[in-house]
Amino acid sequence: MKSIVKTGLGVVLALCLASCGNSDKKKDEDGIRLNDYGTPGTEKVEKKSSAKAEVDMSNKGVGPIKSVSISSNIDTEMAKTGSEVFSKMCTACHKMDKKFVGPSLGGVTERRSPEWIMNMILSPEKMIKEDPIAKQLMVESNMAMMADQGLNEEEARAILEYFREHYKAN
């Protein structure tokens, strides 16, 4: 009787382990598992490397923003608007001074180009699918994918100005 129970348990265990396999799922070139739509899934996967997302000011990202004109002076009215939009739309996942659900945004203007920042705000799904830095940031954020907040270019530009003002103040 004991051998029948042991054999039965062995078969059940083997079936459970076999059903957990997910080898038919596609991965992108960075090892991030993709869902049926070709965008990153929510499952945790092994990182390609343990390196942090690199600083690359030449990377403009992927999206509608090809060029941003930036003055050396901060537009305080625009930054105030950006602070309001950021507080309303972004603080559930982002903090300026520490990693939260998403990465810390303090000093982001020293790590990313203005175009990259605005493209990430405006087209997060496309950026995560096609931009290597955005992919790495998602991996570092435990596969939490940034939600598209439906912001327009003016709002994204105001948030960028807020980031610029915040960095200069600190």
CSV table of N, CA, C and O in Angstrom, one decimal, residues 71-164:
chain,number,residue,atom,x,y,z
A,71,SER,N,16.0,75.7,-22.8
A,71,SER,CA,16.7,76.9,-22.5
A,71,SER,C,17.6,76.6,-21.3
A,71,SER,O,17.4,75.7,-20.5
A,72,SER,N,18.6,77.4,-21.2
A,72,SER,CA,19.5,77.3,-20.0
A,72,SER,C,18.8,77.7,-18.7
A,72,SER,O,19.2,77.3,-17.6
A,73,ASN,N,17.8,78.6,-18.9
A,73,ASN,CA,17.0,79.0,-17.7
A,73,ASN,C,15.8,78.1,-17.5
A,73,ASN,O,15.2,77.6,-18.5
A,74,ILE,N,15.4,77.9,-16.3
A,74,ILE,CA,14.2,77.1,-15.9
A,74,ILE,C,13.0,78.0,-16.1
A,74,ILE,O,12.9,79.1,-15.6
A,75,ASP,N,12.0,77.5,-16.8
A,75,ASP,CA,10.7,78.2,-16.9
A,75,ASP,C,9.9,77.8,-15.7
A,75,ASP,O,9.3,76.7,-15.6
A,76,THR,N,9.8,78.6,-14.7
A,76,THR,CA,9.2,78.3,-13.4
A,76,THR,C,7.7,78.0,-13.5
A,76,THR,O,7.2,77.2,-12.8
A,77,GLU,N,7.1,78.7,-14.4
A,77,GLU,CA,5.6,78.5,-14.5
A,77,GLU,C,5.4,77.1,-15.1
A,77,GLU,O,4.5,76.4,-14.7
A,78,MET,N,6.2,76.7,-16.1
A,78,MET,CA,6.1,75.4,-16.7
A,78,MET,C,6.4,74.3,-15.7
A,78,MET,O,5.8,73.3,-15.6
A,79,ALA,N,7.5,74.6,-14.9
A,79,ALA,CA,7.9,73.6,-13.9
A,79,ALA,C,6.8,73.5,-12.8
A,79,ALA,O,6.6,72.4,-12.3
A,80,LYS,N,6.1,74.5,-12.5
A,80,LYS,CA,5.0,74.5,-11.5
A,80,LYS,C,3.9,73.6,-12.1
A,80,LYS,O,3.3,72.7,-11.4
A,81,THR,N,3.6,73.8,-13.3
A,81,THR,CA,2.6,72.9,-14.0
A,81,THR,C,3.0,71.5,-14.0
A,81,THR,O,2.3,70.6,-13.7
A,82,GLY,N,4.3,71.3,-14.3
A,82,GLY,CA,4.9,69.9,-14.3
A,82,GLY,C,4.8,69.3,-13.0
A,82,GLY,O,4.5,68.1,-12.9
A,83,SER,N,5.0,70.0,-11.9
A,83,SER,CA,5.0,69.5,-10.6
A,83,SER,C,3.5,69.1,-10.2
A,83,SER,O,3.3,68.0,-9.7
A,84,GLU,N,2.6,69.8,-10.7
A,84,GLU,CA,1.2,69.5,-10.5
A,84,GLU,C,0.8,68.2,-11.2
A,84,GLU,O,0.1,67.3,-10.7
A,85,VAL,N,1.2,68.1,-12.5
A,85,VAL,CA,0.9,67.0,-13.3
A,85,VAL,C,1.6,65.7,-12.7
A,85,VAL,O,1.0,64.7,-12.6
A,86,PHE,N,2.8,65.9,-12.3
A,86,PHE,CA,3.6,64.8,-11.7
A,86,PHE,C,2.9,64.3,-10.5
A,86,PHE,O,2.8,63.1,-10.3
A,87,SER,N,2.5,65.2,-9.6
A,87,SER,CA,1.9,64.9,-8.3
A,87,SER,C,0.6,64.1,-8.6
A,87,SER,O,0.3,63.1,-7.9
A,88,LYS,N,-0.2,64.5,-9.6
A,88,LYS,CA,-1.5,63.9,-9.9
A,88,LYS,C,-1.3,62.6,-10.6
A,88,LYS,O,-2.1,61.6,-10.3
A,89,MET,N,-0.4,62.5,-11.5
A,89,MET,CA,-0.3,61.3,-12.4
A,89,MET,C,0.8,60.3,-12.1
A,89,MET,O,0.7,59.2,-12.6
A,90,CYS,N,1.8,60.7,-11.4
A,90,CYS,CA,3.1,59.9,-11.4
A,90,CYS,C,3.5,59.4,-10.0
A,90,CYS,O,4.2,58.4,-9.9
A,91,THR,N,3.0,60.1,-8.9
A,91,THR,CA,3.5,59.7,-7.6
A,91,THR,C,3.1,58.4,-7.0
A,91,THR,O,3.6,58.0,-6.0
A,92,ALA,N,2.1,57.8,-7.7
A,92,ALA,CA,1.7,56.5,-7.2
A,92,ALA,C,2.8,55.5,-7.4
A,92,ALA,O,2.9,54.5,-6.7
A,93,CYS,N,3.7,55.7,-8.4
A,93,CYS,CA,4.8,54.8,-8.7
A,93,CYS,C,6.2,55.4,-8.6
A,93,CYS,O,7.1,54.6,-8.5
A,94,HIS,N,6.3,56.7,-8.7
A,94,HIS,CA,7.6,57.3,-8.7
A,94,HIS,C,7.8,58.3,-7.5
A,94,HIS,O,6.9,59.1,-7.2
A,95,LYS,N,9.0,58.3,-7.0
A,95,LYS,CA,9.4,59.3,-6.0
A,95,LYS,C,10.7,60.0,-6.6
A,95,LYS,O,11.4,59.4,-7.3
A,96,MET,N,10.9,61.2,-6.1
A,96,MET,CA,12.1,61.9,-6.6
A,96,MET,C,13.4,61.4,-5.9
A,96,MET,O,14.4,61.4,-6.5
A,97,ASP,N,13.3,61.1,-4.7
A,97,ASP,CA,14.5,60.8,-3.9
A,97,ASP,C,14.8,59.3,-3.6
A,97,ASP,O,15.8,59.0,-3.0
A,98,LYS,N,13.9,58.4,-4.1
A,98,LYS,CA,14.1,57.0,-3.8
A,98,LYS,C,13.4,56.1,-4.8
A,98,LYS,O,12.4,56.6,-5.4
A,99,LYS,N,13.8,54.9,-5.0
A,99,LYS,CA,13.1,53.9,-5.8
A,99,LYS,C,11.8,53.6,-5.1
A,99,LYS,O,11.8,53.4,-3.9
A,100,PHE,N,10.8,53.5,-5.8
A,100,PHE,CA,9.5,53.1,-5.3
A,100,PHE,C,9.0,51.9,-6.1
A,100,PHE,O,9.7,50.9,-6.3
A,101,VAL,N,7.9,52.0,-6.8
A,101,VAL,CA,7.5,51.0,-7.7
A,101,VAL,C,8.4,51.1,-9.0
A,101,VAL,O,8.9,50.1,-9.5
A,102,GLY,N,8.5,52.3,-9.4
A,102,GLY,CA,9.4,52.6,-10.5
A,102,GLY,C,10.7,53.2,-10.0
A,102,GLY,O,10.8,53.5,-8.8
A,103,PRO,N,11.6,53.6,-10.9
A,103,PRO,CA,12.9,54.1,-10.5
A,103,PRO,C,12.8,55.5,-9.9
A,103,PRO,O,11.8,56.2,-10.2
A,104,SER,N,13.8,55.9,-9.1
A,104,SER,CA,13.9,57.2,-8.5
A,104,SER,C,14.1,58.2,-9.7
A,104,SER,O,14.8,57.9,-10.6
A,105,LEU,N,13.4,59.3,-9.6
A,105,LEU,CA,13.5,60.3,-10.7
A,105,LEU,C,14.4,61.5,-10.4
A,105,LEU,O,14.6,62.4,-11.2
A,106,GLY,N,14.9,61.6,-9.2
A,106,GLY,CA,15.8,62.6,-8.8
A,106,GLY,C,17.1,62.6,-9.7
A,106,GLY,O,17.7,61.5,-9.8
A,107,GLY,N,17.4,63.7,-10.3
A,107,GLY,CA,18.6,63.7,-11.2
A,107,GLY,C,18.5,63.0,-12.5
A,107,GLY,O,19.4,62.8,-13.2
A,108,VAL,N,17.2,62.6,-12.9
A,108,VAL,CA,17.0,61.9,-14.2
A,108,VAL,C,17.5,62.7,-15.4
A,108,VAL,O,17.9,62.1,-16.4
A,109,THR,N,17.5,64.0,-15.3
A,109,THR,CA,18.0,64.9,-16.4
A,109,THR,C,19.5,64.8,-16.6
A,109,THR,O,20.0,65.2,-17.6
A,110,GLU,N,20.2,64.2,-15.6
A,110,GLU,CA,21.6,64.0,-15.7
A,110,GLU,C,21.9,62.6,-16.3
A,110,GLU,O,23.1,62.3,-16.6
A,111,ARG,N,20.9,61.7,-16.3
A,111,ARG,CA,21.1,60.4,-16.8
A,111,ARG,C,20.4,60.1,-18.2
A,111,ARG,O,20.8,59.2,-18.9
A,112,ARG,N,19.4,60.9,-18.5
A,112,ARG,CA,18.7,60.7,-19.7
A,112,ARG,C,18.5,62.0,-20.5
A,112,ARG,O,18.4,63.0,-19.9
A,113,SER,N,18.4,61.8,-21.8
A,113,SER,CA,18.2,63.0,-22.7
A,113,SER,C,16.8,63.5,-22.5
A,113,SER,O,15.9,62.8,-22.1
A,114,PRO,N,16.6,64.8,-22.8
A,114,PRO,CA,15.2,65.3,-22.7
A,114,PRO,C,14.2,64.6,-23.6
A,114,PRO,O,13.1,64.3,-23.2
A,115,GLU,N,14.7,64.2,-24.8
A,115,GLU,CA,13.8,63.4,-25.7
A,115,GLU,C,13.4,62.1,-25.1
A,115,GLU,O,12.3,61.6,-25.2
A,116,TRP,N,14.4,61.4,-24.5
A,116,TRP,CA,14.2,60.1,-23.9
A,116,TRP,C,13.2,60.2,-22.8
A,116,TRP,O,12.2,59.4,-22.7
A,117,ILE,N,13.3,61.2,-21.9
A,117,ILE,CA,12.4,61.4,-20.8
A,117,ILE,C,11.0,61.6,-21.3
A,117,ILE,O,10.0,61.0,-20.9
A,118,MET,N,10.8,62.5,-22.3
A,118,MET,CA,9.5,62.8,-22.8
A,118,MET,C,8.9,61.6,-23.6
A,118,MET,O,7.7,61.3,-23.5
A,119,ASN,N,9.7,60.8,-24.3
A,119,ASN,CA,9.2,59.6,-25.0
A,119,ASN,C,8.8,58.6,-24.0
A,119,ASN,O,7.8,57.9,-24.2
A,120,MET,N,9.5,58.5,-22.9
A,120,MET,CA,9.1,57.5,-21.8
A,120,MET,C,7.8,57.9,-21.2
A,120,MET,O,7.0,57.0,-20.9
A,121,ILE,N,7.6,59.2,-21.0
A,121,ILE,CA,6.3,59.7,-20.5
A,121,ILE,C,5.2,59.4,-21.5
A,121,ILE,O,4.1,59.0,-21.1
A,122,LEU,N,5.4,59.7,-22.8
A,122,LEU,CA,4.4,59.7,-23.8
A,122,LEU,C,4.1,58.3,-24.4
A,122,LEU,O,3.0,58.0,-24.8
A,123,SER,N,5.1,57.5,-24.4
A,123,SER,CA,5.0,56.1,-25.1
A,123,SER,C,5.7,55.0,-24.3
A,123,SER,O,6.7,54.4,-24.8
A,124,PRO,N,5.3,54.8,-23.1
A,124,PRO,CA,6.0,53.8,-22.2
A,124,PRO,C,6.0,52.4,-22.8
A,124,PRO,O,7.1,51.7,-22.7
A,125,GLU,N,4.9,52.0,-23.4
A,125,GLU,CA,4.9,50.6,-23.9
A,125,GLU,C,5.9,50.4,-25.1
A,125,GLU,O,6.6,49.4,-25.1
A,126,LYS,N,5.9,51.4,-26.0
A,126,LYS,CA,6.8,51.3,-27.1
A,126,LYS,C,8.3,51.4,-26.6
A,126,LYS,O,9.1,50.7,-27.1
A,127,MET,N,8.5,52.3,-25.6
A,127,MET,CA,9.9,52.4,-25.1
A,127,MET,C,10.3,51.1,-24.5
A,127,MET,O,11.4,50.6,-24.7
A,128,ILE,N,9.5,50.5,-23.6
A,128,ILE,CA,9.8,49.2,-23.0
A,128,ILE,C,10.0,48.1,-24.0
A,128,ILE,O,10.9,47.3,-23.8
A,129,LYS,N,9.3,48.1,-25.0
A,129,LYS,CA,9.4,47.1,-26.1
A,129,LYS,C,10.7,47.3,-26.9
A,129,LYS,O,11.3,46.3,-27.3
A,130,GLU,N,11.1,48.5,-27.2
A,130,GLU,CA,12.2,48.8,-28.2
A,130,GLU,C,13.4,49.4,-27.6
A,130,GLU,O,14.5,49.4,-28.3
A,131,ASP,N,13.4,50.1,-26.5
A,131,ASP,CA,14.6,50.8,-26.0
A,131,ASP,C,15.3,50.0,-24.9
A,131,ASP,O,14.7,49.6,-23.9
A,132,PRO,N,16.6,49.7,-25.1
A,132,PRO,CA,17.3,48.8,-24.2
A,132,PRO,C,17.4,49.4,-22.8
A,132,PRO,O,17.3,48.6,-21.8
A,133,ILE,N,17.5,50.7,-22.6
A,133,ILE,CA,17.6,51.3,-21.3
A,133,ILE,C,16.2,51.1,-20.6
A,133,ILE,O,16.2,50.8,-19.4
A,134,ALA,N,15.1,51.4,-21.3
A,134,ALA,CA,13.8,51.2,-20.7
A,134,ALA,C,13.6,49.8,-20.3
A,134,ALA,O,13.0,49.5,-19.2
A,135,LYS,N,14.0,48.8,-21.1
A,135,LYS,CA,13.9,47.4,-20.8
A,135,LYS,C,14.6,47.1,-19.5
A,135,LYS,O,14.1,46.4,-18.6
A,136,GLN,N,15.8,47.6,-19.4
A,136,GLN,CA,16.7,47.3,-18.2
A,136,GLN,C,16.0,47.9,-16.9
A,136,GLN,O,16.0,47.3,-15.9
A,137,LEU,N,15.5,49.1,-17.1
A,137,LEU,CA,14.8,49.8,-15.9
A,137,LEU,C,13.6,49.0,-15.5
A,137,LEU,O,13.3,48.9,-14.3
A,138,MET,N,12.9,48.4,-16.4
A,138,MET,CA,11.7,47.6,-16.1
A,138,MET,C,12.2,46.3,-15.3
A,138,MET,O,11.6,45.9,-14.3
A,139,VAL,N,13.3,45.7,-15.7
A,139,VAL,CA,13.8,44.6,-15.0
A,139,VAL,C,14.2,45.0,-13.6
A,139,VAL,O,13.9,44.3,-12.6
A,140,GLU,N,14.9,46.1,-13.5
A,140,GLU,CA,15.3,46.6,-12.2
A,140,GLU,C,14.1,46.9,-11.3
A,140,GLU,O,14.2,47.0,-10.1
A,141,SER,N,13.0,47.2,-11.9
A,141,SER,CA,11.7,47.5,-11.1
A,141,SER,C,10.9,46.3,-11.0
A,141,SER,O,9.6,46.4,-10.9
A,142,ASN,N,11.5,45.1,-11.0
A,142,ASN,CA,10.7,43.9,-10.7
A,142,ASN,C,9.6,43.7,-11.8
A,142,ASN,O,8.5,43.2,-11.4
A,143,MET,N,9.9,44.0,-13.0
A,143,MET,CA,9.0,43.8,-14.1
A,143,MET,C,7.7,44.7,-14.0
A,143,MET,O,6.7,44.4,-14.7
A,144,ALA,N,7.7,45.7,-13.2
A,144,ALA,CA,6.6,46.7,-13.2
A,144,ALA,C,6.6,47.5,-14.4
A,144,ALA,O,7.6,48.3,-14.6
A,145,MET,N,5.6,47.4,-15.3
A,145,MET,CA,5.6,48.1,-16.5
A,145,MET,C,4.9,49.5,-16.3
A,145,MET,O,3.9,49.6,-15.7
A,146,MET,N,5.6,50.5,-16.8
A,146,MET,CA,5.0,51.9,-16.6
A,146,MET,C,3.7,52.0,-17.4
A,146,MET,O,3.7,51.6,-18.6
A,147,ALA,N,2.7,52.5,-16.8
A,147,ALA,CA,1.4,52.7,-17.5
A,147,ALA,C,1.4,53.9,-18.3
A,147,ALA,O,2.0,54.9,-17.9
A,148,ASP,N,0.7,53.9,-19.4
A,148,ASP,CA,0.5,55.1,-20.3
A,148,ASP,C,-0.6,55.9,-19.6
A,148,ASP,O,-1.7,55.5,-19.4
A,149,GLN,N,-0.2,57.1,-19.2
A,149,GLN,CA,-1.1,58.0,-18.5
A,149,GLN,C,-1.9,58.9,-19.4
A,149,GLN,O,-2.8,59.6,-19.0
A,150,GLY,N,-1.7,58.7,-20.7
A,150,GLY,CA,-2.5,59.5,-21.7
A,150,GLY,C,-2.1,61.0,-21.7
A,150,GLY,O,-3.0,61.8,-22.0
A,151,LEU,N,-0.9,61.3,-21.3
A,151,LEU,CA,-0.5,62.7,-21.2
A,151,LEU,C,-0.2,63.2,-22.6
A,151,LEU,O,0.2,62.5,-23.5
A,152,ASN,N,-0.3,64.6,-22.8
A,152,ASN,CA,0.1,65.1,-24.1
A,152,ASN,C,1.5,65.7,-24.1
A,152,ASN,O,2.1,65.7,-23.0
A,153,GLU,N,2.0,66.2,-25.2
A,153,GLU,CA,3.4,66.7,-25.3
A,153,GLU,C,3.6,67.9,-24.3
A,153,GLU,O,4.7,68.0,-23.7
A,154,GLU,N,2.6,68.7,-24.2
A,154,GLU,CA,2.7,69.9,-23.3
A,154,GLU,C,2.9,69.5,-21.9
A,154,GLU,O,3.7,70.0,-21.1
A,155,GLU,N,2.1,68.5,-21.4
A,155,GLU,CA,2.2,68.0,-20.1
A,155,GLU,C,3.6,67.3,-19.8
A,155,GLU,O,4.2,67.5,-18.8
A,156,ALA,N,4.0,66.5,-20.8
A,156,ALA,CA,5.3,65.8,-20.7
A,156,ALA,C,6.4,66.8,-20.7
A,156,ALA,O,7.4,66.7,-19.9
A,157,ARG,N,6.3,67.9,-21.4
A,157,ARG,CA,7.4,68.9,-21.4
A,157,ARG,C,7.4,69.6,-20.1
A,157,ARG,O,8.4,70.0,-19.5
A,158,ALA,N,6.2,69.9,-19.5
A,158,ALA,CA,6.1,70.5,-18.2
A,158,ALA,C,6.7,69.6,-17.1
A,158,ALA,O,7.4,70.1,-16.2
A,159,ILE,N,6.5,68.3,-17.2
A,159,ILE,CA,7.1,67.4,-16.2
A,159,ILE,C,8.6,67.4,-16.4
A,159,ILE,O,9.4,67.4,-15.4
A,160,LEU,N,9.1,67.5,-17.6
A,160,LEU,CA,10.6,67.6,-17.9
A,160,LEU,C,11.1,68.8,-17.2
A,160,LEU,O,12.2,68.8,-16.6
A,161,GLU,N,10.4,69.9,-17.3
A,161,GLU,CA,10.9,71.2,-16.7
A,161,GLU,C,10.9,71.1,-15.2
A,161,GLU,O,11.8,71.6,-14.5
A,162,TYR,N,9.9,70.4,-14.6
A,162,TYR,CA,9.9,70.1,-13.2
A,162,TYR,C,11.1,69.3,-12.8
A,162,TYR,O,11.7,69.6,-11.8
A,163,PHE,N,11.4,68.3,-13.6
A,163,PHE,CA,12.6,67.5,-13.3
A,163,PHE,C,13.9,68.4,-13.3
A,163,PHE,O,14.7,68.2,-12.4
A,164,ARG,N,14.0,69.2,-14.3
A,164,ARG,CA,15.1,70.2,-14.4
A,164,ARG,C,15.2,71.1,-13.2
A,164,ARG,O,16.3,71.3,-12.6
